[in-house]
Every structure is written in C-alpha cells, then in structure tokens.
Coordinates of N, CA and C in Angstrom, one line a residue:
X557 N -3.3 6.4 -5.6 CA -3.1 5.1 -5.0 C -3.0 5.1 -3.5
X558 N -2.2 6.1 -3.1 CA -2.0 6.3 -1.6 C -3.4 6.7 -1.0
X559 N -4.1 7.5 -1.6 CA -5.4 8.0 -1.0 C -6.4 6.8 -0.9
X560 N -6.4 5.9 -1.9 CA -7.2 4.8 -1.9 C -6.8 3.8 -0.8
X561 N -5.5 3.6 -0.6 CA -5.1 2.7 0.5 C -5.3 3.3 1.8
X562 N -5.3 4.6 1.9 CA -5.6 5.3 3.2 C -7.1 5.1 3.6
X563 N -7.9 5.1 2.5 CA -9.3 4.9 2.8 C -9.6 3.5 3.2
X564 N -8.8 2.5 2.5 CA -9.0 1.1 2.9 C -8.6 0.8 4.3
X565 N -7.6 1.5 4.8 CA -7.1 1.3 6.2 C -8.1 1.9 7.1
X566 N -8.7 3.0 6.8 CA -9.7 3.6 7.6 C -10.9 2.7 7.8
X567 N -11.3 2.1 6.7 CA -12.5 1.3 6.7 C -12.3 0.0 7.5
X568 N -11.0 -0.5 7.6 CA -10.7 -1.8 8.2 C -10.5 -1.6 9.7
X569 N -10.5 -0.5 10.2 CA -10.3 -0.4 11.7 C -11.5 -1.0 12.4
X570 N -11.3 -1.8 13.4 CA -12.4 -2.4 14.1 C -13.2 -1.4 14.8
X571 N -12.6 -0.7 15.7 CA -13.4 0.4 16.4 C -12.4 1.6 16.3
X572 N -12.7 2.6 15.5 CA -11.7 3.7 15.4 C -11.4 4.5 16.6
X573 N -12.3 4.5 17.6 CA -12.1 5.3 18.8 C -11.1 4.6 19.8
X574 N -10.9 3.3 19.6 CA -10.1 2.6 20.7 C -8.7 3.2 20.7
X575 N -8.0 3.2 19.6 CA -6.7 3.7 19.6 C -6.6 5.2 20.1
X576 N -7.6 6.0 19.7 CA -7.6 7.3 20.1 C -7.8 7.5 21.6
X577 N -8.7 6.6 22.2 CA -8.9 6.7 23.6 C -7.6 6.2 24.3
X578 N -7.0 5.2 23.8 CA -5.8 4.7 24.5 C -4.7 5.9 24.5
X579 N -4.6 6.6 23.4 CA -3.6 7.7 23.4 C -4.0 8.8 24.3
X580 N -5.3 9.1 24.4 CA -5.7 10.1 25.3 C -5.5 9.7 26.8
X581 N -5.8 8.4 27.0 CA -5.6 7.9 28.4 C -4.1 7.9 28.8
X582 N -3.2 7.9 27.9 CA -1.8 8.0 28.2 C -1.3 9.4 28.3
X583 N -2.2 10.4 28.6 CA -1.8 11.8 28.9 C -1.4 12.5 27.6
X584 N -2.0 12.3 26.5 CA -1.7 13.0 25.3 C -2.9 13.9 25.0
X585 N -2.6 15.1 24.4 CA -3.8 15.9 24.1 C -4.4 15.4 22.8
X586 N -5.6 15.8 22.4 CA -6.3 15.3 21.3 C -5.7 15.5 20.0
X587 N -5.1 16.7 19.8 CA -4.5 17.0 18.5 C -3.2 16.1 18.2
X588 N -2.5 15.9 19.3 CA -1.3 15.0 19.1 C -1.7 13.6 18.8
X589 N -2.8 13.1 19.4 CA -3.3 11.8 19.2 C -3.8 11.6 17.8
X590 N -4.5 12.6 17.3 CA -5.0 12.6 15.9 C -3.9 12.6 14.9
X591 N -2.8 13.5 15.2 CA -1.7 13.5 14.4 C -1.0 12.2 14.3
X592 N -0.8 11.5 15.4 CA -0.1 10.2 15.4 C -0.9 9.2 14.6
X593 N -2.2 9.1 14.8 CA -3.1 8.2 14.1 C -3.0 8.5 12.6
X594 N -3.1 9.8 12.2 CA -3.0 10.1 10.8 C -1.6 9.7 10.2
X595 N -0.5 9.9 10.9 CA 0.8 9.6 10.5 C 0.9 8.1 10.3
X596 N 0.4 7.3 11.2 CA 0.4 5.9 11.1 C -0.4 5.4 9.9
X597 N -1.6 5.9 9.7 CA -2.4 5.5 8.5 C -1.7 5.9 7.3
X598 N -1.2 7.1 7.2 CA -0.5 7.6 5.9 C 0.7 6.7 5.6
X599 N 1.5 6.4 6.6 CA 2.7 5.6 6.3 C 2.4 4.1 5.9
X600 N 1.3 3.6 6.5 CA 0.9 2.3 6.1 C 0.2 2.3 4.7
X601 N -0.5 3.4 4.4 CA -1.1 3.5 3.1 C 0.0 3.7 2.0
X602 N 1.0 4.3 2.3 CA 2.2 4.4 1.3 C 2.7 3.0 1.1
X603 N 2.9 2.3 2.2 CA 3.4 0.9 2.1 C 2.6 0.0 1.2
X604 N 1.2 0.1 1.4 CA 0.3 -0.7 0.6 C 0.3 -0.2 -0.8
X605 N 0.4 1.0 -1.1 CA 0.5 1.5 -2.5 C 1.8 1.0 -3.1
X606 N 2.9 1.0 -2.4 CA 4.1 0.5 -2.9 C 4.1 -1.0 -3.2
X607 N 3.4 -1.7 -2.4 CA 3.2 -3.2 -2.6 C 2.4 -3.4 -3.9
X608 N 1.3 -2.6 -4.1 CA 0.5 -2.7 -5.3 C 1.4 -2.4 -6.6
X609 N 2.1 -1.4 -6.5 CA 3.0 -1.0 -7.6 C 4.0 -2.1 -8.0
X610 N 4.6 -2.6 -6.9 CA 5.6 -3.7 -7.2 C 4.9 -4.9 -7.7
X611 N 3.7 -5.3 -7.3 CA 3.0 -6.4 -7.8 C 2.6 -6.2 -9.3
X612 N 2.1 -5.0 -9.6 CA 1.8 -4.7 -11.1 C 3.0 -4.7 -12.0
X613 N 4.1 -4.2 -11.5 CA 5.3 -4.2 -12.3 C 5.9 -5.6 -12.5
X614 N 5.8 -6.4 -11.4 CA 6.4 -7.7 -11.5 C 5.5 -8.6 -12.5
X615 N 4.2 -8.4 -12.5 CA 3.3 -9.0 -13.5 C 3.6 -8.6 -14.9
X616 N 3.9 -7.3 -15.1 CA 4.2 -6.8 -16.4 C 5.5 -7.4 -16.9
X617 N 6.5 -7.5 -16.1 CA 7.8 -8.0 -16.5 C 7.6 -9.6 -16.7
X618 N 6.9 -10.3 -15.9 CA 6.6 -11.7 -16.2 C 5.9 -11.9 -17.5
X619 N 4.9 -11.1 -17.8 CA 4.2 -11.2 -19.1 C 5.1 -10.8 -20.2
X620 N 5.9 -9.8 -20.1 CA 6.9 -9.4 -21.2 C 7.9 -10.5 -21.4
X621 N 8.4 -11.2 -20.3 CA 9.4 -12.3 -20.5 C 8.7 -13.4 -21.2
X622 N 7.4 -13.8 -20.9 CA 6.8 -14.8 -21.5 C 6.5 -14.6 -23.0
X623 N 6.2 -13.3 -23.3 CA 6.0 -13.0 -24.7 C 7.3 -13.0 -25.5
X624 N 8.4 -12.6 -24.9 CA 9.7 -12.6 -25.6 C 10.1 -14.0 -25.8
X625 N 9.8 -14.9 -24.8 CA 10.2 -16.3 -24.9 C 9.5 -17.0 -26.1
X626 N 8.2 -16.7 -26.2 CA 7.4 -17.3 -27.3 C 7.6 -16.7 -28.6
X627 N 8.3 -15.5 -28.6 CA 8.4 -14.8 -29.9 C 9.2 -15.6 -30.9
X628 N 9.2 -15.2 -32.2 CA 10.0 -15.9 -33.2 C 11.5 -15.7 -33.0
X629 N 12.2 -16.7 -33.4 CA 13.7 -16.6 -33.3 C 14.2 -15.8 -34.4
X630 N 15.4 -15.2 -34.2 CA 16.0 -14.4 -35.3 C 16.9 -15.5 -36.1
X631 N 17.0 -15.2 -37.3 CA 17.8 -16.1 -38.1 C 19.3 -15.7 -38.0
X632 N 20.1 -16.7 -37.8 CA 21.6 -16.4 -37.7 C 22.2 -16.6 -39.1
X633 N 23.1 -15.7 -39.4 CA 23.8 -15.8 -40.8 C 25.1 -16.3 -40.7

C-alpha cells in the first residue's frame, strides 16, 4: 500500500525538478536533496496508506454494525 501511494505522489508532482533545483540553489549537494525529497515522499505515502486503511476499516465496521442491527433478535426467557 505504501509503495502504491509513493508512486501516486511521484506521478502527481507538477514538475519534479523544481523542488530539486530549489534545494540545490539553497547550497545543498545533490545527494542530500535527493534524500530529503525521498524522505518527504515516503512519509506522505505512509500517511496516505494509513488514511486508506482507516477508511476501509471504518467501512467494514459500519457494514458490520448495520448487519448486526438488522439481524434477528434473540428470544428472552
């Protein structure tokens, strides 16, 4: 899930070189700039994956609650 989200973030960048050039222009070497961009993309992809997991689990709980609500009542003795 995280790898899929990382790929989605990579595809949604408007111009991928802009952030890299800005980091290089601020007196950073290329390896550090790449590392920072990778860390940002990884942390955001983990957040997107966590959001997806929370969405799916909340839907599962809502469906389970609905099924239990509509289920047959137990007879009291």
